[in-house]
mmCIF file of C-alpha atoms and ligand atoms in Angstrom:
data_model
loop_
_atom_site.group_PDB
_atom_site.id
_atom_site.type_symbol
_atom_site.label_atom_id
_atom_site.label_comp_id
_atom_site.label_asym_id
_atom_site.label_seq_id
_atom_site.Cartn_x
_atom_site.Cartn_y
_atom_site.Cartn_z
ATOM 1 C CA UNK R 9 124.252 60.280 71.797
ATOM 2 C CA UNK R 10 124.206 63.853 73.514
ATOM 3 C CA UNK R 11 123.517 64.503 77.467
ATOM 4 C CA UNK R 12 120.518 66.284 76.378
ATOM 5 C CA UNK R 13 119.102 63.215 74.527
ATOM 6 C CA UNK R 14 120.357 60.976 77.596
ATOM 7 C CA UNK R 15 118.615 63.363 79.651
ATOM 8 C CA UNK R 16 115.361 63.015 77.645
ATOM 9 C CA UNK R 17 115.796 59.149 77.378
ATOM 10 C CA UNK R 18 116.643 58.200 80.542
ATOM 11 C CA UNK R 19 115.503 60.750 83.315
ATOM 12 C CA UNK R 20 111.878 60.803 84.131
ATOM 13 C CA UNK R 21 110.320 64.259 83.497
ATOM 14 C CA UNK R 22 108.420 66.438 85.417
ATOM 15 C CA UNK R 23 107.053 68.650 82.403
ATOM 16 C CA UNK R 24 106.837 68.473 78.584
ATOM 17 C CA UNK R 25 109.163 71.396 77.998
ATOM 18 C CA UNK R 26 111.937 71.119 80.703
ATOM 19 C CA UNK R 27 114.466 74.014 80.487
ATOM 20 C CA UNK R 28 116.846 71.423 79.999
ATOM 21 C CA UNK R 29 119.892 73.586 80.798
ATOM 22 C CA UNK R 30 122.928 72.072 80.618
ATOM 23 C CA UNK R 31 125.101 73.386 83.622
ATOM 24 C CA UNK R 32 129.109 72.458 84.189
ATOM 25 C CA UNK R 33 130.011 74.382 86.926
ATOM 26 C CA UNK R 34 128.516 77.184 89.458
ATOM 27 C CA UNK R 35 130.201 79.568 91.646
ATOM 28 C CA UNK R 36 128.888 82.274 93.684
ATOM 29 C CA UNK R 37 125.679 83.792 91.853
ATOM 30 C CA UNK R 38 126.845 82.597 88.581
ATOM 31 C CA UNK R 39 126.213 79.268 86.349
ATOM 32 C CA UNK R 40 128.412 78.395 83.605
ATOM 33 C CA UNK R 41 127.862 75.943 80.651
ATOM 34 C CA UNK R 42 130.189 74.513 78.109
ATOM 35 C CA UNK R 43 129.376 76.956 75.658
ATOM 36 C CA UNK R 44 131.501 79.196 77.185
ATOM 37 C CA UNK R 45 128.612 81.326 78.449
ATOM 38 C CA UNK R 46 127.964 82.411 81.842
ATOM 39 C CA UNK R 47 124.574 82.936 83.537
ATOM 40 C CA UNK R 48 123.647 85.486 86.189
ATOM 41 C CA UNK R 49 121.315 83.167 88.520
ATOM 42 C CA UNK R 50 118.175 84.380 89.498
ATOM 43 C CA UNK R 51 116.822 81.287 90.574
ATOM 44 C CA UNK R 52 119.430 80.042 93.235
ATOM 45 C CA UNK R 53 118.397 76.817 92.906
ATOM 46 C CA UNK R 54 114.549 78.124 94.200
ATOM 47 C CA UNK R 55 115.725 79.924 97.296
ATOM 48 C CA UNK R 56 118.342 76.873 97.864
ATOM 49 C CA UNK R 57 121.872 78.627 97.481
ATOM 50 C CA UNK R 58 121.474 81.612 99.663
ATOM 51 C CA UNK R 59 125.310 81.653 100.297
ATOM 52 C CA UNK R 60 125.717 81.267 96.907
ATOM 53 C CA UNK R 61 126.900 78.324 94.679
ATOM 54 C CA UNK R 62 129.668 76.239 96.408
ATOM 55 C CA UNK R 63 130.431 78.528 98.999
ATOM 56 C CA UNK R 64 134.427 77.748 100.188
ATOM 57 C CA UNK R 65 133.670 77.121 103.880
ATOM 58 C CA UNK R 66 130.113 74.794 102.720
ATOM 59 C CA UNK R 67 132.738 72.691 100.220
ATOM 60 C CA UNK R 68 135.788 72.444 103.121
ATOM 61 C CA UNK R 69 132.587 71.532 105.359
ATOM 62 C CA UNK R 70 131.551 68.467 102.900
ATOM 63 C CA UNK R 71 134.854 67.671 101.883
ATOM 64 C CA UNK R 72 136.145 67.066 105.864
ATOM 65 C CA UNK R 73 132.739 65.383 107.051
ATOM 66 C CA UNK R 74 133.086 62.956 103.888
ATOM 67 C CA UNK R 75 136.323 61.804 105.054
ATOM 68 C CA UNK R 76 135.483 61.199 108.704
ATOM 69 C CA UNK R 77 131.886 59.334 107.649
ATOM 70 C CA UNK R 78 129.120 59.216 105.950
ATOM 71 C CA UNK R 79 125.620 57.297 106.597
ATOM 72 C CA UNK R 80 126.216 55.161 110.002
ATOM 73 C CA UNK R 81 122.887 54.857 111.542
ATOM 74 C CA UNK R 82 119.527 55.748 110.984
ATOM 75 C CA UNK R 83 117.846 59.120 112.250
ATOM 76 C CA UNK R 84 117.808 59.452 115.786
ATOM 77 C CA UNK R 85 120.166 56.645 117.735
ATOM 78 C CA UNK R 86 123.683 57.614 116.944
ATOM 79 C CA UNK R 87 125.263 60.637 118.282
ATOM 80 C CA UNK R 88 126.292 62.558 115.331
ATOM 81 C CA UNK R 89 128.719 65.669 115.441
ATOM 82 C CA UNK R 90 127.259 67.537 112.939
ATOM 83 C CA UNK R 91 123.450 67.107 113.526
ATOM 84 C CA UNK R 92 124.428 67.894 117.048
ATOM 85 C CA UNK R 93 126.245 70.969 116.289
ATOM 86 C CA UNK R 94 123.916 71.973 113.659
ATOM 87 C CA UNK R 95 120.760 71.470 115.646
ATOM 88 C CA UNK R 96 122.687 73.358 118.501
ATOM 89 C CA UNK R 97 123.331 76.457 116.039
ATOM 90 C CA UNK R 98 120.040 76.780 114.592
ATOM 91 C CA UNK R 99 118.604 76.197 118.393
ATOM 92 C CA UNK R 100 120.678 79.358 119.436
ATOM 93 C CA UNK R 101 119.602 81.815 116.911
ATOM 94 C CA UNK R 102 115.794 80.733 117.076
ATOM 95 C CA UNK R 103 113.253 81.670 120.214
ATOM 96 C CA UNK R 104 113.623 79.590 123.402
ATOM 97 C CA UNK R 105 110.318 77.518 122.270
ATOM 98 C CA UNK R 106 112.023 76.435 119.076
ATOM 99 C CA UNK R 107 114.627 74.497 120.663
ATOM 100 C CA UNK R 108 114.426 70.972 119.261
ATOM 101 C CA UNK R 109 114.926 69.990 115.725
ATOM 102 C CA UNK R 110 113.928 67.233 113.758
ATOM 103 C CA UNK R 111 115.885 66.592 110.555
ATOM 104 C CA UNK R 112 114.481 64.970 107.160
ATOM 105 C CA UNK R 113 115.952 65.034 103.831
ATOM 106 C CA UNK R 114 113.434 67.496 102.190
ATOM 107 C CA UNK R 115 110.730 70.185 102.796
ATOM 108 C CA UNK R 116 107.966 67.982 102.079
ATOM 109 C CA UNK R 117 109.010 65.589 104.605
ATOM 110 C CA UNK R 118 109.299 68.146 107.236
ATOM 111 C CA UNK R 119 105.620 69.235 106.408
ATOM 112 C CA UNK R 120 104.541 65.536 106.903
ATOM 113 C CA UNK R 121 106.544 65.431 110.128
ATOM 114 C CA UNK R 122 104.761 68.613 111.272
ATOM 115 C CA UNK R 123 101.189 67.522 110.607
ATOM 116 C CA UNK R 124 101.978 64.339 112.140
ATOM 117 C CA UNK R 125 103.163 66.072 115.661
ATOM 118 C CA UNK R 126 100.298 68.391 115.746
ATOM 119 C CA UNK R 127 97.846 65.344 115.579
ATOM 120 C CA UNK R 128 99.574 63.831 118.274
ATOM 121 C CA UNK R 129 99.803 66.900 120.310
ATOM 122 C CA UNK R 130 96.220 67.978 120.255
ATOM 123 C CA UNK R 131 94.650 64.656 119.595
ATOM 124 C CA UNK R 132 92.553 66.625 116.790
ATOM 125 C CA UNK R 133 92.449 65.635 113.164
ATOM 126 C CA UNK R 134 91.362 68.750 111.165
ATOM 127 C CA UNK R 135 94.380 70.699 109.515
ATOM 128 C CA UNK R 136 93.747 74.051 107.737
ATOM 129 C CA UNK R 137 96.243 75.505 104.907
ATOM 130 C CA UNK R 138 95.831 78.716 102.644
ATOM 131 C CA UNK R 139 94.831 79.158 98.861
ATOM 132 C CA UNK R 140 97.994 79.462 96.902
ATOM 133 C CA UNK R 141 100.168 77.559 98.897
ATOM 134 C CA UNK R 142 102.742 75.255 98.124
ATOM 135 C CA UNK R 143 103.862 72.754 100.827
ATOM 136 C CA UNK R 144 105.649 69.770 98.542
ATOM 137 C CA UNK R 145 104.730 67.070 96.511
ATOM 138 C CA UNK R 146 104.126 64.072 98.943
ATOM 139 C CA UNK R 147 100.977 63.184 99.473
ATOM 140 C CA UNK R 148 99.956 65.050 102.584
ATOM 141 C CA UNK R 149 102.016 68.144 101.785
ATOM 142 C CA UNK R 150 99.897 67.432 98.180
ATOM 143 C CA UNK R 151 96.462 67.859 100.489
ATOM 144 C CA UNK R 152 97.714 70.960 101.871
ATOM 145 C CA UNK R 153 98.497 72.812 98.300
ATOM 146 C CA UNK R 154 96.596 75.562 97.543
ATOM 147 C CA UNK R 155 95.000 74.784 94.393
ATOM 148 C CA UNK R 156 92.658 72.321 92.966
ATOM 149 C CA UNK R 157 94.297 72.040 89.459
ATOM 150 C CA UNK R 158 97.515 70.917 90.776
ATOM 151 C CA UNK R 159 95.841 68.525 93.607
ATOM 152 C CA UNK R 160 92.731 67.071 91.611
ATOM 153 C CA UNK R 161 94.690 64.137 89.315
ATOM 154 C CA UNK R 162 96.086 62.441 92.756
ATOM 155 C CA UNK R 163 92.941 62.206 94.853
ATOM 156 C CA UNK R 164 91.725 60.826 97.141
ATOM 157 C CA UNK R 165 94.273 62.684 99.269
ATOM 158 C CA UNK R 166 94.322 63.599 102.983
ATOM 159 C CA UNK R 167 90.839 63.611 104.533
ATOM 160 C CA UNK R 168 89.924 66.871 106.887
ATOM 161 C CA UNK R 169 91.934 69.261 105.424
ATOM 162 C CA UNK R 170 90.148 73.007 104.738
ATOM 163 C CA UNK R 171 91.828 75.738 102.585
ATOM 164 C CA UNK R 172 91.272 79.494 103.818
ATOM 165 C CA UNK R 173 92.316 82.804 102.269
ATOM 166 C CA UNK R 174 95.467 83.745 102.804
ATOM 167 C CA UNK R 175 95.356 87.376 104.779
ATOM 168 C CA UNK R 176 91.927 87.156 105.043
ATOM 169 C CA UNK R 177 90.203 88.321 108.550
ATOM 170 C CA UNK R 178 86.992 86.833 107.988
ATOM 171 C CA UNK R 179 88.435 83.039 107.455
ATOM 172 C CA UNK R 180 90.404 83.154 110.614
ATOM 173 C CA UNK R 181 87.262 82.077 112.084
ATOM 174 C CA UNK R 182 87.410 78.410 110.431
ATOM 175 C CA UNK R 183 90.376 77.780 113.131
ATOM 176 C CA UNK R 184 88.553 76.817 115.880
ATOM 177 C CA UNK R 185 88.819 73.725 118.735
ATOM 178 C CA UNK R 186 88.807 70.856 116.133
ATOM 179 C CA UNK R 187 92.063 72.052 114.265
ATOM 180 C CA UNK R 188 95.228 70.380 115.219
ATOM 181 C CA UNK R 189 97.003 73.055 113.213
ATOM 182 C CA UNK R 190 97.200 75.494 110.319
ATOM 183 C CA UNK R 191 100.138 75.612 107.927
ATOM 184 C CA UNK R 192 101.417 78.894 106.030
ATOM 185 C CA UNK R 193 104.139 80.136 104.121
ATOM 186 C CA UNK R 194 105.392 82.775 106.173
ATOM 187 C CA UNK R 195 105.572 84.906 102.884
ATOM 188 C CA UNK R 196 103.685 83.347 100.185
ATOM 189 C CA UNK R 197 106.343 82.303 97.225
ATOM 190 C CA UNK R 198 104.795 80.228 94.587
ATOM 191 C CA UNK R 199 101.585 82.950 94.546
ATOM 192 C CA UNK R 200 104.078 85.284 93.333
ATOM 193 C CA UNK R 201 105.681 86.819 96.729
ATOM 194 C CA UNK R 202 102.437 87.521 98.582
ATOM 195 C CA UNK R 203 103.450 89.216 102.053
ATOM 196 C CA UNK R 204 100.422 89.433 104.626
ATOM 197 C CA UNK R 205 99.628 92.140 106.730
ATOM 198 C CA UNK R 206 101.441 92.138 110.042
ATOM 199 C CA UNK R 207 98.156 92.490 111.918
ATOM 200 C CA UNK R 208 96.468 89.564 110.194
ATOM 201 C CA UNK R 209 99.463 87.777 111.392
ATOM 202 C CA UNK R 210 99.051 89.014 115.085
ATOM 203 C CA UNK R 211 95.359 87.946 114.698
ATOM 204 C CA UNK R 212 96.077 84.497 113.373
ATOM 205 C CA UNK R 213 98.677 83.662 116.164
ATOM 206 C CA UNK R 214 96.248 85.195 118.709
ATOM 207 C CA UNK R 215 93.457 82.695 117.296
ATOM 208 C CA UNK R 216 95.485 79.821 117.352
ATOM 209 C CA UNK R 217 96.449 80.311 121.075
ATOM 210 C CA UNK R 218 92.487 81.002 122.026
ATOM 211 C CA UNK R 219 91.696 77.655 120.069
ATOM 212 C CA UNK R 220 94.567 75.797 120.887
ATOM 213 C CA UNK R 221 95.395 75.047 117.380
ATOM 214 C CA UNK R 222 99.250 75.184 116.415
ATOM 215 C CA UNK R 223 100.597 77.724 114.088
ATOM 216 C CA UNK R 224 103.092 75.978 111.948
ATOM 217 C CA UNK R 225 104.981 78.482 109.510
ATOM 218 C CA UNK R 226 106.436 77.063 106.552
ATOM 219 C CA UNK R 227 109.889 78.968 105.920
ATOM 220 C CA UNK R 228 111.003 76.311 103.429
ATOM 221 C CA UNK R 229 111.753 79.640 101.114
ATOM 222 C CA UNK R 230 111.556 82.577 103.241
ATOM 223 C CA UNK R 231 114.196 81.569 105.772
ATOM 224 C CA UNK R 232 117.752 81.806 106.205
ATOM 225 C CA UNK R 233 117.933 85.521 105.188
ATOM 226 C CA UNK R 234 116.112 85.587 101.993
ATOM 227 C CA UNK R 235 113.251 88.205 102.978
ATOM 228 C CA UNK R 236 115.984 90.561 104.991
ATOM 229 C CA UNK R 237 115.819 89.098 108.433
ATOM 230 C CA UNK R 238 117.100 85.611 109.669
ATOM 231 C CA UNK R 239 113.635 84.380 109.836
ATOM 232 C CA UNK R 240 110.494 85.939 108.008
ATOM 233 C CA UNK R 241 108.651 85.581 111.454
ATOM 234 C CA UNK R 242 110.523 88.053 112.780
ATOM 235 C CA UNK R 243 109.194 90.793 110.665
ATOM 236 C CA UNK R 244 105.626 90.006 112.154
ATOM 237 C CA UNK R 245 106.374 89.742 115.871
ATOM 238 C CA UNK R 246 105.241 86.185 116.194
ATOM 239 C CA UNK R 247 106.723 82.772 116.849
ATOM 240 C CA UNK R 248 105.369 79.634 115.453
ATOM 241 C CA UNK R 249 104.551 76.638 117.347
ATOM 242 C CA UNK R 250 106.263 74.746 114.608
ATOM 243 C CA UNK R 251 108.970 75.936 111.960
ATOM 244 C CA UNK R 252 109.337 74.439 108.776
ATOM 245 C CA UNK R 253 112.720 74.496 107.557
ATOM 246 C CA UNK R 254 114.275 73.052 103.931
ATOM 247 C CA UNK R 255 116.259 74.378 100.870
ATOM 248 C CA UNK R 256 118.619 76.874 102.338
ATOM 249 C CA UNK R 257 119.006 74.598 105.100
ATOM 250 C CA UNK R 258 121.326 72.244 103.653
ATOM 251 C CA UNK R 259 123.652 75.029 102.180
ATOM 252 C CA UNK R 260 122.798 73.300 98.809
ATOM 253 C CA UNK R 261 122.660 69.865 100.178
ATOM 254 C CA UNK R 262 119.411 67.824 100.498
ATOM 255 C CA UNK R 263 118.036 68.791 104.014
ATOM 256 C CA UNK R 264 114.737 69.519 105.499
ATOM 257 C CA UNK R 265 113.746 70.093 109.325
ATOM 258 C CA UNK R 266 110.858 70.772 111.257
ATOM 259 C CA UNK R 267 111.450 72.542 114.967
ATOM 260 C CA UNK R 268 109.420 72.689 118.170
ATOM 261 C CA UNK R 269 109.796 73.040 121.635
ATOM 262 C CA UNK R 270 111.855 69.884 123.148
ATOM 263 C CA UNK R 271 108.639 69.165 125.452
ATOM 264 C CA UNK R 272 106.461 69.066 122.436
ATOM 265 C CA UNK R 273 108.635 66.404 120.400
ATOM 266 C CA UNK R 274 108.656 64.283 123.347
ATOM 267 C CA UNK R 275 105.529 62.688 121.680
ATOM 268 C CA UNK R 276 107.057 61.315 118.670
ATOM 269 C CA UNK R 277 109.048 58.907 120.949
ATOM 270 C CA UNK R 278 106.338 57.350 122.795
ATOM 271 C CA UNK R 279 103.173 55.158 122.108
ATOM 272 C CA UNK R 280 104.292 54.379 119.409
ATOM 273 C CA UNK R 281 107.802 54.370 119.826
ATOM 274 C CA UNK R 282 109.080 55.619 116.498
ATOM 275 C CA UNK R 283 106.453 57.738 115.655
ATOM 276 C CA UNK R 284 108.248 59.268 113.264
ATOM 277 C CA UNK R 285 111.461 57.691 111.506
ATOM 278 C CA UNK R 286 113.538 58.206 108.832
ATOM 279 C CA UNK R 287 117.017 56.575 107.610
ATOM 280 C CA UNK R 288 118.545 59.238 106.187
ATOM 281 C CA UNK R 289 117.333 62.363 107.637
ATOM 282 C CA UNK R 290 119.973 64.726 109.193
ATOM 283 C CA UNK R 291 122.453 63.195 106.865
ATOM 284 C CA UNK R 292 126.068 64.120 108.699
ATOM 285 C CA UNK R 293 127.403 65.529 105.211
ATOM 286 C CA UNK R 294 124.271 67.502 104.621
ATOM 287 C CA UNK R 295 124.579 69.029 108.458
ATOM 288 C CA UNK R 296 127.770 69.590 108.009
ATOM 289 C CA UNK R 297 127.270 71.822 105.191
ATOM 290 C CA UNK R 298 123.941 73.443 106.560
ATOM 291 C CA UNK R 299 125.991 74.453 109.440
ATOM 292 C CA UNK R 300 129.098 75.739 107.304
ATOM 293 C CA UNK R 301 126.174 77.736 104.882
ATOM 294 C CA UNK R 302 124.425 79.279 108.366
ATOM 295 C CA UNK R 303 127.926 80.209 109.873
ATOM 296 C CA UNK R 304 128.954 81.701 106.674
ATOM 297 C CA UNK R 305 125.579 83.767 106.350
ATOM 298 C CA UNK R 306 126.077 85.083 109.745
ATOM 299 C CA UNK R 307 130.124 85.675 109.445
ATOM 300 C CA UNK R 308 129.461 87.542 106.477
ATOM 301 C CA UNK R 309 126.755 89.258 107.485
ATOM 302 C CA UNK R 310 125.028 88.686 103.835
ATOM 303 C CA UNK R 311 121.148 89.376 105.616
ATOM 304 C CA UNK R 312 122.124 92.852 106.427
ATOM 305 C CA UNK R 313 122.871 93.486 102.385
ATOM 306 C CA UNK R 314 119.638 92.189 101.396
ATOM 307 C CA UNK R 315 117.412 95.551 101.851
ATOM 308 C CA UNK R 316 120.011 97.601 99.644
ATOM 309 C CA UNK R 317 120.194 94.834 96.904
ATOM 310 C CA UNK R 318 116.265 94.558 97.175
ATOM 311 C CA UNK R 319 116.142 98.369 96.350
ATOM 312 C CA UNK R 320 118.617 98.091 93.780
ATOM 313 C CA UNK R 321 116.375 95.827 91.805
ATOM 314 C CA UNK R 322 113.420 97.828 92.243
ATOM 315 C CA UNK R 323 114.983 100.990 91.455
ATOM 316 C CA UNK R 324 116.172 99.283 88.251
ATOM 317 C CA UNK R 325 113.321 97.411 87.040
ATOM 318 C CA UNK R 326 111.474 100.235 85.570
ATOM 319 C CA UNK R 327 109.873 99.164 82.303
ATOM 320 C CA UNK R 328 106.170 99.731 80.465
ATOM 321 C CA UNK R 329 105.374 95.913 80.418
ATOM 322 C CA UNK R 330 105.852 95.742 84.054
ATOM 323 C CA UNK R 331 102.317 95.438 85.851
ATOM 324 C CA UNK R 332 103.745 95.133 89.403
ATOM 325 C CA UNK R 333 106.839 94.297 91.243
ATOM 326 C CA UNK R 334 106.180 92.418 94.648
ATOM 327 C CA UNK R 335 109.149 91.897 96.880
ATOM 328 C CA UNK R 336 109.972 90.793 100.368
ATOM 329 C CA UNK R 337 114.132 91.142 100.841
ATOM 330 C CA UNK R 338 115.292 89.116 97.709
ATOM 331 C CA UNK R 339 112.131 87.267 96.603
ATOM 332 C CA UNK R 340 110.709 89.274 93.970
ATOM 333 C CA UNK R 341 108.119 88.777 91.429
ATOM 334 C CA UNK R 342 107.714 90.653 88.294
ATOM 335 C CA UNK R 343 104.287 90.613 86.773
ATOM 336 C CA UNK R 344 103.589 91.056 83.281
ATOM 337 C CA UNK R 345 100.363 90.717 81.482
ATOM 338 C CA UNK R 346 100.825 86.737 80.579
ATOM 339 C CA UNK R 347 102.658 83.466 80.801
ATOM 340 C CA UNK R 348 103.516 84.085 77.078
ATOM 341 C CA UNK R 349 105.313 86.988 77.804
ATOM 342 C CA UNK R 350 107.077 85.424 80.908
ATOM 343 C CA UNK R 351 107.957 82.797 78.578
ATOM 344 C CA UNK R 352 109.385 85.328 76.201
ATOM 345 C CA UNK R 353 111.251 87.034 78.534
ATOM 346 C CA UNK R 354 112.820 83.971 80.081
ATOM 347 C CA UNK R 355 113.884 82.657 76.658
ATOM 348 C CA UNK R 356 115.671 85.749 75.778
ATOM 349 C CA UNK R 357 117.487 86.149 79.146
ATOM 350 C CA UNK R 358 118.792 82.451 78.379
ATOM 351 C CA UNK R 359 119.660 82.758 74.800
ATOM 352 C CA UNK R 360 120.838 86.521 74.734
ATOM 353 C CA UNK R 361 122.029 86.501 71.362
ATOM 354 C CA UNK R 362 125.578 87.723 70.379
ATOM 355 C CA UNK R 363 126.371 88.280 74.448
ATOM 356 C CA UNK R 364 128.465 86.205 76.944
ATOM 357 C CA UNK R 365 126.226 86.646 79.644
ATOM 358 C CA UNK R 366 122.615 85.549 80.262
ATOM 359 C CA UNK R 367 120.484 85.432 83.055
ATOM 360 C CA UNK R 368 118.887 82.404 84.616
ATOM 361 C CA UNK R 369 115.183 82.817 85.731
ATOM 362 C CA UNK R 370 111.622 81.253 85.813
ATOM 363 C CA UNK R 371 108.078 81.555 86.581
ATOM 364 C CA UNK R 372 106.042 80.943 89.768
ATOM 365 C CA UNK R 373 103.654 77.894 89.832
ATOM 366 C CA UNK R 374 100.622 79.680 90.989
ATOM 367 C CA UNK R 375 101.811 83.245 89.270
ATOM 368 C CA UNK R 376 102.960 82.333 85.891
ATOM 369 C CA UNK R 377 102.690 85.618 84.678
ATOM 370 C CA UNK R 378 105.529 86.720 87.005
ATOM 371 C CA UNK R 379 109.356 86.056 86.286
ATOM 372 C CA UNK R 380 110.895 85.106 89.612
ATOM 373 C CA UNK R 381 113.942 86.863 90.932
ATOM 374 C CA UNK R 382 115.476 84.976 93.866
ATOM 375 C CA UNK R 383 119.015 85.256 93.416
ATOM 376 C CA UNK R 384 121.605 84.088 96.061
ATOM 377 C CA UNK R 385 122.194 86.778 98.903
ATOM 378 C CA UNK R 386 125.370 87.288 97.761
ATOM 379 C CA UNK R 387 124.783 88.662 94.245
ATOM 380 C CA UNK R 388 127.240 91.605 93.735
ATOM 381 C CA UNK R 389 125.744 95.092 92.702
ATOM 382 C CA UNK R 390 127.545 94.683 89.370
ATOM 383 C CA UNK R 391 125.991 91.608 88.718
ATOM 384 C CA UNK R 392 122.419 92.611 90.065
ATOM 385 C CA UNK R 393 122.946 95.728 87.518
ATOM 386 C CA UNK R 394 124.111 93.387 84.753
ATOM 387 C CA UNK R 395 121.131 90.955 85.220
ATOM 388 C CA UNK R 396 118.687 94.220 85.119
ATOM 389 C CA UNK R 397 120.165 95.440 81.817
ATOM 390 C CA UNK R 398 119.535 91.916 80.275
ATOM 391 C CA UNK R 399 115.907 91.666 81.727
ATOM 392 C CA UNK R 400 115.062 95.115 80.629
ATOM 393 C CA UNK R 401 116.353 93.980 76.892
ATOM 394 C CA UNK R 402 114.029 90.923 77.438
ATOM 395 C CA UNK R 403 111.192 93.089 78.164
ATOM 396 C CA UNK R 404 111.894 95.281 75.083
ATOM 397 C CA UNK R 405 111.525 92.028 72.979
ATOM 398 C CA UNK R 406 108.075 91.427 74.614
ATOM 399 C CA UNK R 407 106.680 95.043 73.591
ATOM 400 C CA UNK R 408 108.665 94.348 70.157
ATOM 401 C CA UNK R 409 106.585 90.987 69.702
HETATM 402 N N1 PLP C 19 107.531 74.510 101.200
HETATM 403 C C1 PLP C 19 107.793 75.490 100.414
HETATM 404 C C2 PLP C 19 107.273 76.961 100.650
HETATM 405 C C3 PLP C 19 108.635 75.005 99.056
HETATM 406 O O1 PLP C 19 108.790 76.250 98.302
HETATM 407 C C4 PLP C 19 108.569 73.683 98.999
HETATM 408 C C5 PLP C 19 109.502 73.473 97.759
HETATM 409 O O2 PLP C 19 109.744 74.144 96.477
HETATM 410 C C6 PLP C 19 108.559 73.051 99.849
HETATM 411 C C7 PLP C 19 107.941 73.341 101.123
HETATM 412 C C8 PLP C 19 108.611 71.229 99.556
HETATM 413 O O3 PLP C 19 110.270 71.071 99.620
HETATM 414 P P1 PLP C 19 110.999 70.034 98.703
HETATM 415 O O4 PLP C 19 110.827 70.402 97.292
HETATM 416 O O5 PLP C 19 112.197 69.753 99.557
HETATM 417 O O6 PLP C 19 110.101 68.708 99.061
#
């Protein structure tokens, strides 16, 4: 049996049409398979591989930590140097009110923890989320998901959740003294890269402060330089009460976090004790990898190069099939007419008949008519140019069809 057949037989599916892309190696912004073909990665593991695949500092940190210890104790009991050092580094690069990190295994678990923290802190039960938002696949996170098509098969979900329109002034009135928190993405990713108006973000911050509702910003995709600043909220001149991180947080290893002030986090420790617990959250190897990745991101000034790379994509991607090109740093959505066109373009990029290089890209959950361009931040100018040449050839195919 081929590995592809074993994949189909033994791995539980998430769709009836998986990409089933065989990968044998990944380095920087490139993916390799065993046919000898190279792919420029415009997905970046869905905003995970910001410092590039297998950054040497990340690989070295993983090796070094694996030689010392792996799992020793559940989260929150043992003093594990990688956790402590990484939490301190994150706190150093965040506002003073975000100085206490709760490490989880994934983004969705960070969302779950934040919802619980907001309920404990406010004594309220209602939670607000936005239409077209994605926060994860666990039942709490799924309850926040902003599209009934994706939620309906799994009802009943969490009670007390209301959805409002993202970037809509009128809907801020729904945040009131009954609201424990509002959870939203600082830049909506799966909606096809929708960035809010700064005035709306500031009004949202004010409304939360006025009503005592907590502002929870999900930067699981938007964090770690993706949108052109280390944290996307910096561009809006606001500070969340709780920040959610994941994806790039682990430098390619599984890791999530919800971050708040040390004072606020105390409520999880008492009445009942063990208010939120996890066996593997903040795994030492993941924390060592994540810390090395953040150090590489900062030392190599990767974020500084993001605006120029965004501009290069925008300048090169001119084609009559493109209806819109939305971007925030190196999170770009190329809007076409239909999902069928997008699928055709994605397939062309993967196959590139007769060429030794292809492009690895896909679509967005709530914007299937958009091509996702979310490469590692380390992608070079030459790689961007080559990727855009292939993308434009793919768009020519869409016209010819
Ligand atoms: N929040 C956002 C904005 C996401 O994009 C995702 C995952 O794609 C999540 C939360 C959930 O993260 P995870 O898949 O690690 O549970």
